[in-house]
Amino acid sequence: MPVNLSAPQASDLLPISGVRIAATEAGIRKAGRKDLTAFVLAEGSSVAGVFTQNRYCAAPVQVCREHLTAGHDIRALVINTGNANAGTGAPGLAAARATAATAAQLLGVAPQQVLPFSTGVIMEPLPFEARIKPALPALMAQAEQAEAATGQAWLDAAHGIMTTDTVAKAASARAVVDGRTVHVTGISKGAGMIRPNMATMLGFIATDAAIAPALLQDMVQRLADESFNRITVDGDTSTNDSFVLMATHHAGNTPVQALDHADGQALYAALRSVAQQLAHAIVRDGEGATKFITVHITGGKTKAECAQVAYAIAHSPLVKTAFFASDPNLGRILAAVGYAGIADLDQNRIALYLGDVHVVQDGGRRPEYREEDGQRVMQQSDITIRVDLGRGAAEDTVWTCDLSHDYVTINADYRS
Amino acid sequence: MPVNLSAPQASDLLPISGVRIAATEAGIRKAGRKDLTAFVLAEGSSVAGVFTQNRYCAAPVQVCREHLTAGHDIRALVINTGNANAGTGAPGLAAARATAATAAQLLGVAPQQVLPFSTGVIMEPLPFEARIKPALPALMAQAEQAEAATGQAWLDAAHGIMTTDTVAKAASARAVVDGRTVHVTGISKGAGMIRPNMATMLGFIATDAAIAPALLQDMVQRLADESFNRITVDGDTSTNDSFVLMATHHAGNTPVQALDHADGQALYAALRSVAQQLAHAIVRDGEGATKFITVHITGGKTKAECAQVAYAIAHSPLVKTAFFASDPNLGRILAAVGYAGIADLDQNRIALYLGDVHVVQDGGRRPEYREEDGQRVMQQSDITIRVDLGRGAAEDTVWTCDLSHDYVTINADYRS
């Protein structure tokens, strides 16, 4: 059961002019579910992306990187689930290229104008010839003929990219830019193997706003750093993490050139709102999650060391199982702070707050702290841990979930 | 159920002349179990130790470090379970000092000649006045009057330092040094919060061999690096990790001065055999463990990068749950290799072996690999993963276990 996360409704999702979507059942791994999704973008759209830092990156990630730097306008995205096309060597790379080339041919564009994405099991051959190739003609035709993607089409796409997700993930926002209303809609997927480092498993956000292409790459990077790069479920960075931002320029505004004026700020706020909702949804739907945990570190010398401490806490199986048990066994948090790798950390300056309860002061348990106060907070399903390092003014936040029996069940059974 | 690990028998454990042991029920956390143990060492013994790198180190670790550098001969160790005396601030430090001072007074030695150790729940006040102080007179008298610790006394001590361990951990070895037989016996405890970085939760090894005090610190560090520093259960480095090597010099050999001659090598081999057995026993008894996994990385540029990759695999919850399920979902291992942090890793040079099965070559699945071969190895309870990085001649090995439902149960319930 996802933590305080309800399924998005088609009526909540804003169409984005210039984006058309189709999803189909290609039978890649399992029958009877949508597992192949296509985005077709209007001519003149701008696209930027960030990808996994995993050195063992999947074949489609390699192809995306090539195509995004080739300098052609991107006109389509093709996304399959059921198979990650990672650890598949030269045949896997060929299959990713063939996916892009086949879709491109059907659309009458160059292969470099299509981005392929895959998610699912690692190290299995991608069934391009058997499953994907036969499904592409109808899929691309359906996408080309579609209306500007409706809320229902976005919702279908959100379902079409799911793997172990239990709830589809989609969100929308509006902003006023240059006197015009612009629209933002995005989808994401992911529930396990989540410690994105540049991006999540898969995230796609589109806007009809015009954005200077030179700004788009900075924008997607900054968005990732404030959303998908601040979540973790199990500390495993996927081979396939990809986050793509698409701007169709259909809203008719003067292109946004920078983030430091009112229009840029308004647009960025709408994009960040969608990106953070999508990122939080991944944690709330984290495999086996029963609690959504915000880890907020303050008083650090640098933002980087705050992140380091936040991840040490967020990755500790002992902290995560204590939260699953609603047990305020908070010494485990102190232990994680201690091993986070800050060499000159002074344990006597550390403070710890659980929700609104001040637990630790000057490195030791406060005499006023009562176990029942900790217990009260631990019963909640949305909990904030705050640790003050007492050595500076920097801060950072990471979002994570607990570690439950269901995490083990899901991951022990994933392939069966 | 520990993995291929049976309880040690008193008859397997060699007495060490110059070491006396007692253990008692002080009622520190739970009634009816031995939770306070004392070692008393003959005059002239040499002692060295290595301790947790956790910056949030427990009060007794701070006191041990002070006492070992004070330059007095160490004459006794006092070890309690049930309470880690960590995250306890100034009162915790005072309680650790009082434990040492009280034991010292009873023995008629200086406080700096006693080392205190604690293990158990973090951030609870140590009940020194209520539980430890009243128990010390009888405990120290019993230790002083004991024979040179018998096998049964070592076994009692191994039981006396347990927390979530299901099996006591103890081992012995002999060596011939300078024409005389010398003896080595050790005990350890630990099952969770295990990613020692200098030492394990608690490990104590004694020998009657004479060893030059100047060599002892090097020896304990090297022993830790080849045993306790190469295991991980859950990646959590404890606040209390301590590993102590004691030499009573009672065997009458000319003191061993260096490791690079025959006597030094023979003694070191016996010590390493005991240290590795104790370290492996911790993994075999790892919380919820059903499999003992050796992660062997070869073909690295440096030993450090091999360790980095080995730990990434050994800490991946996805790898560990796959092993629990006996599912050869080996792409998860490749993903962990990829995110281990080697920036210039070439994925096309990686090879992966599961037991005797060659799974991956040149970064991709071998055409000859058959799932049933992987399945066959996964059914075993002792499994070796070997990854060749294809970039050098360095190698390293880490030992770990799988991640099961019982790990979650044990850690969700630990305090209840």
JSON list of N, CA, C and O in Angstrom, two decimals, chain B residues 299-348:
[
{"chain": "B", "resi": 299, "resn": "GLY", "atom": "N", "xyz": [41.11, -8.43, -10.84]},
{"chain": "B", "resi": 299, "resn": "GLY", "atom": "CA", "xyz": [41.32, -7.61, -12.03]},
{"chain": "B", "resi": 299, "resn": "GLY", "atom": "C", "xyz": [41.16, -6.12, -11.80]},
{"chain": "B", "resi": 299, "resn": "GLY", "atom": "O", "xyz": [40.93, -5.36, -12.74]},
{"chain": "B", "resi": 300, "resn": "GLY", "atom": "N", "xyz": [41.30, -5.67, -10.54]},
{"chain": "B", "resi": 300, "resn": "GLY", "atom": "CA", "xyz": [41.20, -4.24, -10.28]},
{"chain": "B", "resi": 300, "resn": "GLY", "atom": "C", "xyz": [42.55, -3.54, -10.40]},
{"chain": "B", "resi": 300, "resn": "GLY", "atom": "O", "xyz": [43.59, -4.19, -10.45]},
{"chain": "B", "resi": 301, "resn": "LYS", "atom": "N", "xyz": [42.51, -2.21, -10.47]},
{"chain": "B", "resi": 301, "resn": "LYS", "atom": "CA", "xyz": [43.76, -1.46, -10.49]},
{"chain": "B", "resi": 301, "resn": "LYS", "atom": "C", "xyz": [44.38, -1.41, -9.10]},
{"chain": "B", "resi": 301, "resn": "LYS", "atom": "O", "xyz": [45.59, -1.41, -8.96]},
{"chain": "B", "resi": 302, "resn": "THR", "atom": "N", "xyz": [43.53, -1.32, -8.06]},
{"chain": "B", "resi": 302, "resn": "THR", "atom": "CA", "xyz": [44.01, -1.26, -6.69]},
{"chain": "B", "resi": 302, "resn": "THR", "atom": "C", "xyz": [43.14, -2.16, -5.82]},
{"chain": "B", "resi": 302, "resn": "THR", "atom": "O", "xyz": [41.99, -2.45, -6.16]},
{"chain": "B", "resi": 303, "resn": "LYS", "atom": "N", "xyz": [43.73, -2.56, -4.69]},
{"chain": "B", "resi": 303, "resn": "LYS", "atom": "CA", "xyz": [42.97, -3.33, -3.70]},
{"chain": "B", "resi": 303, "resn": "LYS", "atom": "C", "xyz": [41.79, -2.50, -3.20]},
{"chain": "B", "resi": 303, "resn": "LYS", "atom": "O", "xyz": [40.69, -3.02, -2.97]},
{"chain": "B", "resi": 304, "resn": "ALA", "atom": "N", "xyz": [42.00, -1.19, -3.05]},
{"chain": "B", "resi": 304, "resn": "ALA", "atom": "CA", "xyz": [40.93, -0.33, -2.52]},
{"chain": "B", "resi": 304, "resn": "ALA", "atom": "C", "xyz": [39.72, -0.32, -3.45]},
{"chain": "B", "resi": 304, "resn": "ALA", "atom": "O", "xyz": [38.58, -0.36, -3.00]},
{"chain": "B", "resi": 305, "resn": "GLU", "atom": "N", "xyz": [39.95, -0.24, -4.76]},
{"chain": "B", "resi": 305, "resn": "GLU", "atom": "CA", "xyz": [38.80, -0.21, -5.65]},
{"chain": "B", "resi": 305, "resn": "GLU", "atom": "C", "xyz": [38.11, -1.57, -5.69]},
{"chain": "B", "resi": 305, "resn": "GLU", "atom": "O", "xyz": [36.90, -1.65, -5.87]},
{"chain": "B", "resi": 306, "resn": "CYS", "atom": "N", "xyz": [38.88, -2.64, -5.50]},
{"chain": "B", "resi": 306, "resn": "CYS", "atom": "CA", "xyz": [38.24, -3.97, -5.42]},
{"chain": "B", "resi": 306, "resn": "CYS", "atom": "C", "xyz": [37.34, -4.04, -4.18]},
{"chain": "B", "resi": 306, "resn": "CYS", "atom": "O", "xyz": [36.22, -4.57, -4.25]},
{"chain": "B", "resi": 307, "resn": "ALA", "atom": "N", "xyz": [37.82, -3.50, -3.06]},
{"chain": "B", "resi": 307, "resn": "ALA", "atom": "CA", "xyz": [37.00, -3.49, -1.84]},
{"chain": "B", "resi": 307, "resn": "ALA", "atom": "C", "xyz": [35.73, -2.67, -2.06]},
{"chain": "B", "resi": 307, "resn": "ALA", "atom": "O", "xyz": [34.64, -3.05, -1.62]},
{"chain": "B", "resi": 308, "resn": "GLN", "atom": "N", "xyz": [35.88, -1.55, -2.75]},
{"chain": "B", "resi": 308, "resn": "GLN", "atom": "CA", "xyz": [34.75, -0.66, -3.02]},
{"chain": "B", "resi": 308, "resn": "GLN", "atom": "C", "xyz": [33.65, -1.40, -3.81]},
{"chain": "B", "resi": 308, "resn": "GLN", "atom": "O", "xyz": [32.47, -1.33, -3.49]},
{"chain": "B", "resi": 309, "resn": "VAL", "atom": "N", "xyz": [34.06, -2.12, -4.83]},
{"chain": "B", "resi": 309, "resn": "VAL", "atom": "CA", "xyz": [33.11, -2.89, -5.63]},
{"chain": "B", "resi": 309, "resn": "VAL", "atom": "C", "xyz": [32.51, -4.03, -4.79]},
{"chain": "B", "resi": 309, "resn": "VAL", "atom": "O", "xyz": [31.30, -4.27, -4.82]},
{"chain": "B", "resi": 310, "resn": "ALA", "atom": "N", "xyz": [33.37, -4.69, -4.02]},
{"chain": "B", "resi": 310, "resn": "ALA", "atom": "CA", "xyz": [32.89, -5.81, -3.20]},
{"chain": "B", "resi": 310, "resn": "ALA", "atom": "C", "xyz": [31.83, -5.34, -2.21]},
{"chain": "B", "resi": 310, "resn": "ALA", "atom": "O", "xyz": [30.79, -5.98, -2.04]},
{"chain": "B", "resi": 311, "resn": "TYR", "atom": "N", "xyz": [32.07, -4.19, -1.59]},
{"chain": "B", "resi": 311, "resn": "TYR", "atom": "CA", "xyz": [31.09, -3.67, -0.62]},
{"chain": "B", "resi": 311, "resn": "TYR", "atom": "C", "xyz": [29.81, -3.21, -1.31]},
{"chain": "B", "resi": 311, "resn": "TYR", "atom": "O", "xyz": [28.72, -3.35, -0.77]},
{"chain": "B", "resi": 312, "resn": "ALA", "atom": "N", "xyz": [29.93, -2.64, -2.51]},
{"chain": "B", "resi": 312, "resn": "ALA", "atom": "CA", "xyz": [28.71, -2.23, -3.22]},
{"chain": "B", "resi": 312, "resn": "ALA", "atom": "C", "xyz": [27.82, -3.44, -3.47]},
{"chain": "B", "resi": 312, "resn": "ALA", "atom": "O", "xyz": [26.60, -3.39, -3.27]},
{"chain": "B", "resi": 313, "resn": "ILE", "atom": "N", "xyz": [28.41, -4.55, -3.87]},
{"chain": "B", "resi": 313, "resn": "ILE", "atom": "CA", "xyz": [27.64, -5.79, -4.07]},
{"chain": "B", "resi": 313, "resn": "ILE", "atom": "C", "xyz": [27.11, -6.29, -2.73]},
{"chain": "B", "resi": 313, "resn": "ILE", "atom": "O", "xyz": [25.93, -6.62, -2.60]},
{"chain": "B", "resi": 314, "resn": "ALA", "atom": "N", "xyz": [28.00, -6.32, -1.74]},
{"chain": "B", "resi": 314, "resn": "ALA", "atom": "CA", "xyz": [27.64, -6.91, -0.44]},
{"chain": "B", "resi": 314, "resn": "ALA", "atom": "C", "xyz": [26.58, -6.10, 0.30]},
{"chain": "B", "resi": 314, "resn": "ALA", "atom": "O", "xyz": [25.90, -6.62, 1.17]},
{"chain": "B", "resi": 315, "resn": "HIS", "atom": "N", "xyz": [26.44, -4.81, -0.05]},
{"chain": "B", "resi": 315, "resn": "HIS", "atom": "CA", "xyz": [25.46, -3.96, 0.63]},
{"chain": "B", "resi": 315, "resn": "HIS", "atom": "C", "xyz": [24.16, -3.80, -0.15]},
{"chain": "B", "resi": 315, "resn": "HIS", "atom": "O", "xyz": [23.22, -3.22, 0.36]},
{"chain": "B", "resi": 316, "resn": "SER", "atom": "N", "xyz": [24.12, -4.26, -1.38]},
{"chain": "B", "resi": 316, "resn": "SER", "atom": "CA", "xyz": [22.92, -4.03, -2.19]},
{"chain": "B", "resi": 316, "resn": "SER", "atom": "C", "xyz": [21.74, -4.86, -1.66]},
{"chain": "B", "resi": 316, "resn": "SER", "atom": "O", "xyz": [21.77, -6.09, -1.70]},
{"chain": "B", "resi": 317, "resn": "PRO", "atom": "N", "xyz": [20.69, -4.21, -1.19]},
{"chain": "B", "resi": 317, "resn": "PRO", "atom": "CA", "xyz": [19.52, -4.97, -0.73]},
{"chain": "B", "resi": 317, "resn": "PRO", "atom": "C", "xyz": [18.93, -5.82, -1.85]},
{"chain": "B", "resi": 317, "resn": "PRO", "atom": "O", "xyz": [18.37, -6.89, -1.58]},
{"chain": "B", "resi": 318, "resn": "LEU", "atom": "N", "xyz": [19.07, -5.36, -3.08]},
{"chain": "B", "resi": 318, "resn": "LEU", "atom": "CA", "xyz": [18.51, -6.12, -4.20]},
{"chain": "B", "resi": 318, "resn": "LEU", "atom": "C", "xyz": [19.31, -7.39, -4.44]},
{"chain": "B", "resi": 318, "resn": "LEU", "atom": "O", "xyz": [18.75, -8.46, -4.72]},
{"chain": "B", "resi": 319, "resn": "VAL", "atom": "N", "xyz": [20.63, -7.30, -4.38]},
{"chain": "B", "resi": 319, "resn": "VAL", "atom": "CA", "xyz": [21.46, -8.50, -4.51]},
{"chain": "B", "resi": 319, "resn": "VAL", "atom": "C", "xyz": [21.14, -9.46, -3.36]},
{"chain": "B", "resi": 319, "resn": "VAL", "atom": "O", "xyz": [20.93, -10.66, -3.56]},
{"chain": "B", "resi": 320, "resn": "LYS", "atom": "N", "xyz": [21.06, -8.91, -2.16]},
{"chain": "B", "resi": 320, "resn": "LYS", "atom": "CA", "xyz": [20.90, -9.75, -0.97]},
{"chain": "B", "resi": 320, "resn": "LYS", "atom": "C", "xyz": [19.54, -10.45, -0.95]},
{"chain": "B", "resi": 320, "resn": "LYS", "atom": "O", "xyz": [19.44, -11.60, -0.51]},
{"chain": "B", "resi": 321, "resn": "THR", "atom": "N", "xyz": [18.48, -9.76, -1.40]},
{"chain": "B", "resi": 321, "resn": "THR", "atom": "CA", "xyz": [17.17, -10.43, -1.43]},
{"chain": "B", "resi": 321, "resn": "THR", "atom": "C", "xyz": [17.13, -11.47, -2.54]},
{"chain": "B", "resi": 321, "resn": "THR", "atom": "O", "xyz": [16.47, -12.50, -2.39]},
{"chain": "B", "resi": 322, "resn": "ALA", "atom": "N", "xyz": [17.83, -11.24, -3.65]},
{"chain": "B", "resi": 322, "resn": "ALA", "atom": "CA", "xyz": [17.87, -12.25, -4.71]},
{"chain": "B", "resi": 322, "resn": "ALA", "atom": "C", "xyz": [18.53, -13.52, -4.20]},
{"chain": "B", "resi": 322, "resn": "ALA", "atom": "O", "xyz": [18.08, -14.63, -4.50]},
{"chain": "B", "resi": 323, "resn": "PHE", "atom": "N", "xyz": [19.60, -13.37, -3.41]},
{"chain": "B", "resi": 323, "resn": "PHE", "atom": "CA", "xyz": [20.25, -14.56, -2.85]},
{"chain": "B", "resi": 323, "resn": "PHE", "atom": "C", "xyz": [19.32, -15.25, -1.86]},
{"chain": "B", "resi": 323, "resn": "PHE", "atom": "O", "xyz": [19.25, -16.47, -1.81]},
{"chain": "B", "resi": 324, "resn": "PHE", "atom": "N", "xyz": [18.61, -14.47, -1.06]},
{"chain": "B", "resi": 324, "resn": "PHE", "atom": "CA", "xyz": [17.63, -15.07, -0.14]},
{"chain": "B", "resi": 324, "resn": "PHE", "atom": "C", "xyz": [16.63, -15.93, -0.92]},
{"chain": "B", "resi": 324, "resn": "PHE", "atom": "O", "xyz": [16.26, -17.02, -0.50]},
{"chain": "B", "resi": 325, "resn": "ALA", "atom": "N", "xyz": [16.21, -15.44, -2.08]},
{"chain": "B", "resi": 325, "resn": "ALA", "atom": "CA", "xyz": [15.22, -16.15, -2.89]},
{"chain": "B", "resi": 325, "resn": "ALA", "atom": "C", "xyz": [15.85, -17.26, -3.73]},
{"chain": "B", "resi": 325, "resn": "ALA", "atom": "O", "xyz": [15.14, -17.94, -4.47]},
{"chain": "B", "resi": 326, "resn": "SER", "atom": "N", "xyz": [17.18, -17.42, -3.65]},
{"chain": "B", "resi": 326, "resn": "SER", "atom": "CA", "xyz": [17.89, -18.37, -4.51]},
{"chain": "B", "resi": 326, "resn": "SER", "atom": "C", "xyz": [17.57, -18.10, -5.98]},
{"chain": "B", "resi": 326, "resn": "SER", "atom": "O", "xyz": [17.46, -19.03, -6.78]},
{"chain": "B", "resi": 327, "resn": "ASP", "atom": "N", "xyz": [17.43, -16.82, -6.32]},
{"chain": "B", "resi": 327, "resn": "ASP", "atom": "CA", "xyz": [17.06, -16.42, -7.68]},
{"chain": "B", "resi": 327, "resn": "ASP", "atom": "C", "xyz": [18.30, -15.86, -8.38]},
{"chain": "B", "resi": 327, "resn": "ASP", "atom": "O", "xyz": [18.84, -14.85, -7.95]},
{"chain": "B", "resi": 328, "resn": "PRO", "atom": "N", "xyz": [18.77, -16.50, -9.46]},
{"chain": "B", "resi": 328, "resn": "PRO", "atom": "CA", "xyz": [19.96, -15.99, -10.14]},
{"chain": "B", "resi": 328, "resn": "PRO", "atom": "C", "xyz": [19.66, -14.72, -10.94]},
{"chain": "B", "resi": 328, "resn": "PRO", "atom": "O", "xyz": [19.87, -14.67, -12.15]},
{"chain": "B", "resi": 329, "resn": "ASN", "atom": "N", "xyz": [19.17, -13.69, -10.26]},
{"chain": "B", "resi": 329, "resn": "ASN", "atom": "CA", "xyz": [18.84, -12.39, -10.87]},
{"chain": "B", "resi": 329, "resn": "ASN", "atom": "C", "xyz": [20.13, -11.59, -10.87]},
{"chain": "B", "resi": 329, "resn": "ASN", "atom": "O", "xyz": [20.28, -10.60, -10.13]},
{"chain": "B", "resi": 330, "resn": "LEU", "atom": "N", "xyz": [21.08, -12.03, -11.71]},
{"chain": "B", "resi": 330, "resn": "LEU", "atom": "CA", "xyz": [22.46, -11.60, -11.56]},
{"chain": "B", "resi": 330, "resn": "LEU", "atom": "C", "xyz": [22.72, -10.22, -12.13]},
{"chain": "B", "resi": 330, "resn": "LEU", "atom": "O", "xyz": [23.76, -9.61, -11.87]},
{"chain": "B", "resi": 331, "resn": "GLY", "atom": "N", "xyz": [21.78, -9.68, -12.90]},
{"chain": "B", "resi": 331, "resn": "GLY", "atom": "CA", "xyz": [21.91, -8.31, -13.38]},
{"chain": "B", "resi": 331, "resn": "GLY", "atom": "C", "xyz": [22.04, -7.33, -12.22]},
{"chain": "B", "resi": 331, "resn": "GLY", "atom": "O", "xyz": [22.65, -6.28, -12.34]},
{"chain": "B", "resi": 332, "resn": "ARG", "atom": "N", "xyz": [21.46, -7.69, -11.08]},
{"chain": "B", "resi": 332, "resn": "ARG", "atom": "CA", "xyz": [21.57, -6.81, -9.91]},
{"chain": "B", "resi": 332, "resn": "ARG", "atom": "C", "xyz": [23.02, -6.67, -9.46]},
{"chain": "B", "resi": 332, "resn": "ARG", "atom": "O", "xyz": [23.41, -5.64, -8.92]},
{"chain": "B", "resi": 333, "resn": "ILE", "atom": "N", "xyz": [23.81, -7.73, -9.65]},
{"chain": "B", "resi": 333, "resn": "ILE", "atom": "CA", "xyz": [25.23, -7.65, -9.30]},
{"chain": "B", "resi": 333, "resn": "ILE", "atom": "C", "xyz": [25.93, -6.68, -10.25]},
{"chain": "B", "resi": 333, "resn": "ILE", "atom": "O", "xyz": [26.73, -5.84, -9.83]},
{"chain": "B", "resi": 334, "resn": "LEU", "atom": "N", "xyz": [25.62, -6.78, -11.55]},
{"chain": "B", "resi": 334, "resn": "LEU", "atom": "CA", "xyz": [26.23, -5.85, -12.52]},
{"chain": "B", "resi": 334, "resn": "LEU", "atom": "C", "xyz": [25.87, -4.41, -12.18]},
{"chain": "B", "resi": 334, "resn": "LEU", "atom": "O", "xyz": [26.71, -3.51, -12.26]},
{"chain": "B", "resi": 335, "resn": "ALA", "atom": "N", "xyz": [24.62, -4.18, -11.81]},
{"chain": "B", "resi": 335, "resn": "ALA", "atom": "CA", "xyz": [24.20, -2.82, -11.47]},
{"chain": "B", "resi": 335, "resn": "ALA", "atom": "C", "xyz": [25.02, -2.30, -10.29]},
{"chain": "B", "resi": 335, "resn": "ALA", "atom": "O", "xyz": [25.47, -1.15, -10.29]},
{"chain": "B", "resi": 336, "resn": "ALA", "atom": "N", "xyz": [25.25, -3.15, -9.29]},
{"chain": "B", "resi": 336, "resn": "ALA", "atom": "CA", "xyz": [26.03, -2.73, -8.12]},
{"chain": "B", "resi": 336, "resn": "ALA", "atom": "C", "xyz": [27.48, -2.45, -8.52]},
{"chain": "B", "resi": 336, "resn": "ALA", "atom": "O", "xyz": [28.08, -1.47, -8.05]},
{"chain": "B", "resi": 337, "resn": "VAL", "atom": "N", "xyz": [28.05, -3.27, -9.38]},
{"chain": "B", "resi": 337, "resn": "VAL", "atom": "CA", "xyz": [29.41, -3.00, -9.88]},
{"chain": "B", "resi": 337, "resn": "VAL", "atom": "C", "xyz": [29.43, -1.62, -10.53]},
{"chain": "B", "resi": 337, "resn": "VAL", "atom": "O", "xyz": [30.34, -0.82, -10.31]},
{"chain": "B", "resi": 338, "resn": "GLY", "atom": "N", "xyz": [28.40, -1.33, -11.29]},
{"chain": "B", "resi": 338, "resn": "GLY", "atom": "CA", "xyz": [28.34, -0.07, -12.03]},
{"chain": "B", "resi": 338, "resn": "GLY", "atom": "C", "xyz": [28.23, 1.16, -11.15]},
{"chain": "B", "resi": 338, "resn": "GLY", "atom": "O", "xyz": [28.75, 2.22, -11.49]},
{"chain": "B", "resi": 339, "resn": "TYR", "atom": "N", "xyz": [27.53, 1.04, -10.01]},
{"chain": "B", "resi": 339, "resn": "TYR", "atom": "CA", "xyz": [27.38, 2.24, -9.17]},
{"chain": "B", "resi": 339, "resn": "TYR", "atom": "C", "xyz": [28.39, 2.27, -8.03]},
{"chain": "B", "resi": 339, "resn": "TYR", "atom": "O", "xyz": [28.29, 3.13, -7.16]},
{"chain": "B", "resi": 340, "resn": "ALA", "atom": "N", "xyz": [29.36, 1.39, -8.05]},
{"chain": "B", "resi": 340, "resn": "ALA", "atom": "CA", "xyz": [30.33, 1.33, -6.95]},
{"chain": "B", "resi": 340, "resn": "ALA", "atom": "C", "xyz": [31.22, 2.56, -6.88]},
{"chain": "B", "resi": 340, "resn": "ALA", "atom": "O", "xyz": [31.89, 2.78, -5.89]},
{"chain": "B", "resi": 341, "resn": "GLY", "atom": "N", "xyz": [31.24, 3.35, -7.96]},
{"chain": "B", "resi": 341, "resn": "GLY", "atom": "CA", "xyz": [31.97, 4.61, -7.87]},
{"chain": "B", "resi": 341, "resn": "GLY", "atom": "C", "xyz": [33.31, 4.63, -8.58]},
{"chain": "B", "resi": 341, "resn": "GLY", "atom": "O", "xyz": [34.10, 5.54, -8.37]},
{"chain": "B", "resi": 342, "resn": "ILE", "atom": "N", "xyz": [33.58, 3.64, -9.45]},
{"chain": "B", "resi": 342, "resn": "ILE", "atom": "CA", "xyz": [34.80, 3.69, -10.25]},
{"chain": "B", "resi": 342, "resn": "ILE", "atom": "C", "xyz": [34.48, 4.48, -11.52]},
{"chain": "B", "resi": 342, "resn": "ILE", "atom": "O", "xyz": [33.77, 4.00, -12.40]},
{"chain": "B", "resi": 343, "resn": "ALA", "atom": "N", "xyz": [35.01, 5.70, -11.60]},
{"chain": "B", "resi": 343, "resn": "ALA", "atom": "CA", "xyz": [34.57, 6.63, -12.64]},
{"chain": "B", "resi": 343, "resn": "ALA", "atom": "C", "xyz": [34.92, 6.13, -14.04]},
{"chain": "B", "resi": 343, "resn": "ALA", "atom": "O", "xyz": [34.16, 6.32, -14.99]},
{"chain": "B", "resi": 344, "resn": "ASP", "atom": "N", "xyz": [36.09, 5.52, -14.21]},
{"chain": "B", "resi": 344, "resn": "ASP", "atom": "CA", "xyz": [36.52, 5.15, -15.55]},
{"chain": "B", "resi": 344, "resn": "ASP", "atom": "C", "xyz": [36.35, 3.65, -15.81]},
{"chain": "B", "resi": 344, "resn": "ASP", "atom": "O", "xyz": [37.05, 3.08, -16.65]},
{"chain": "B", "resi": 345, "resn": "LEU", "atom": "N", "xyz": [35.41, 3.03, -15.13]},
{"chain": "B", "resi": 345, "resn": "LEU", "atom": "CA", "xyz": [35.17, 1.59, -15.35]},
{"chain": "B", "resi": 345, "resn": "LEU", "atom": "C", "xyz": [34.63, 1.36, -16.76]},
{"chain": "B", "resi": 345, "resn": "LEU", "atom": "O", "xyz": [33.73, 2.05, -17.21]},
{"chain": "B", "resi": 346, "resn": "ASP", "atom": "N", "xyz": [35.19, 0.37, -17.43]},
{"chain": "B", "resi": 346, "resn": "ASP", "atom": "CA", "xyz": [34.70, 0.01, -18.77]},
{"chain": "B", "resi": 346, "resn": "ASP", "atom": "C", "xyz": [33.82, -1.23, -18.63]},
{"chain": "B", "resi": 346, "resn": "ASP", "atom": "O", "xyz": [34.31, -2.33, -18.38]},
{"chain": "B", "resi": 347, "resn": "GLN", "atom": "N", "xyz": [32.50, -1.05, -18.82]},
{"chain": "B", "resi": 347, "resn": "GLN", "atom": "CA", "xyz": [31.58, -2.16, -18.59]},
{"chain": "B", "resi": 347, "resn": "GLN", "atom": "C", "xyz": [31.81, -3.31, -19.56]},
{"chain": "B", "resi": 347, "resn": "GLN", "atom": "O", "xyz": [31.43, -4.44, -19.28]},
{"chain": "B", "resi": 348, "resn": "ASN", "atom": "N", "xyz": [32.47, -3.03, -20.68]},
{"chain": "B", "resi": 348, "resn": "ASN", "atom": "CA", "xyz": [32.67, -4.07, -21.69]},
{"chain": "B", "resi": 348, "resn": "ASN", "atom": "C", "xyz": [33.81, -5.03, -21.35]},
{"chain": "B", "resi": 348, "resn": "ASN", "atom": "O", "xyz": [34.10, -5.94, -22.12]}
]
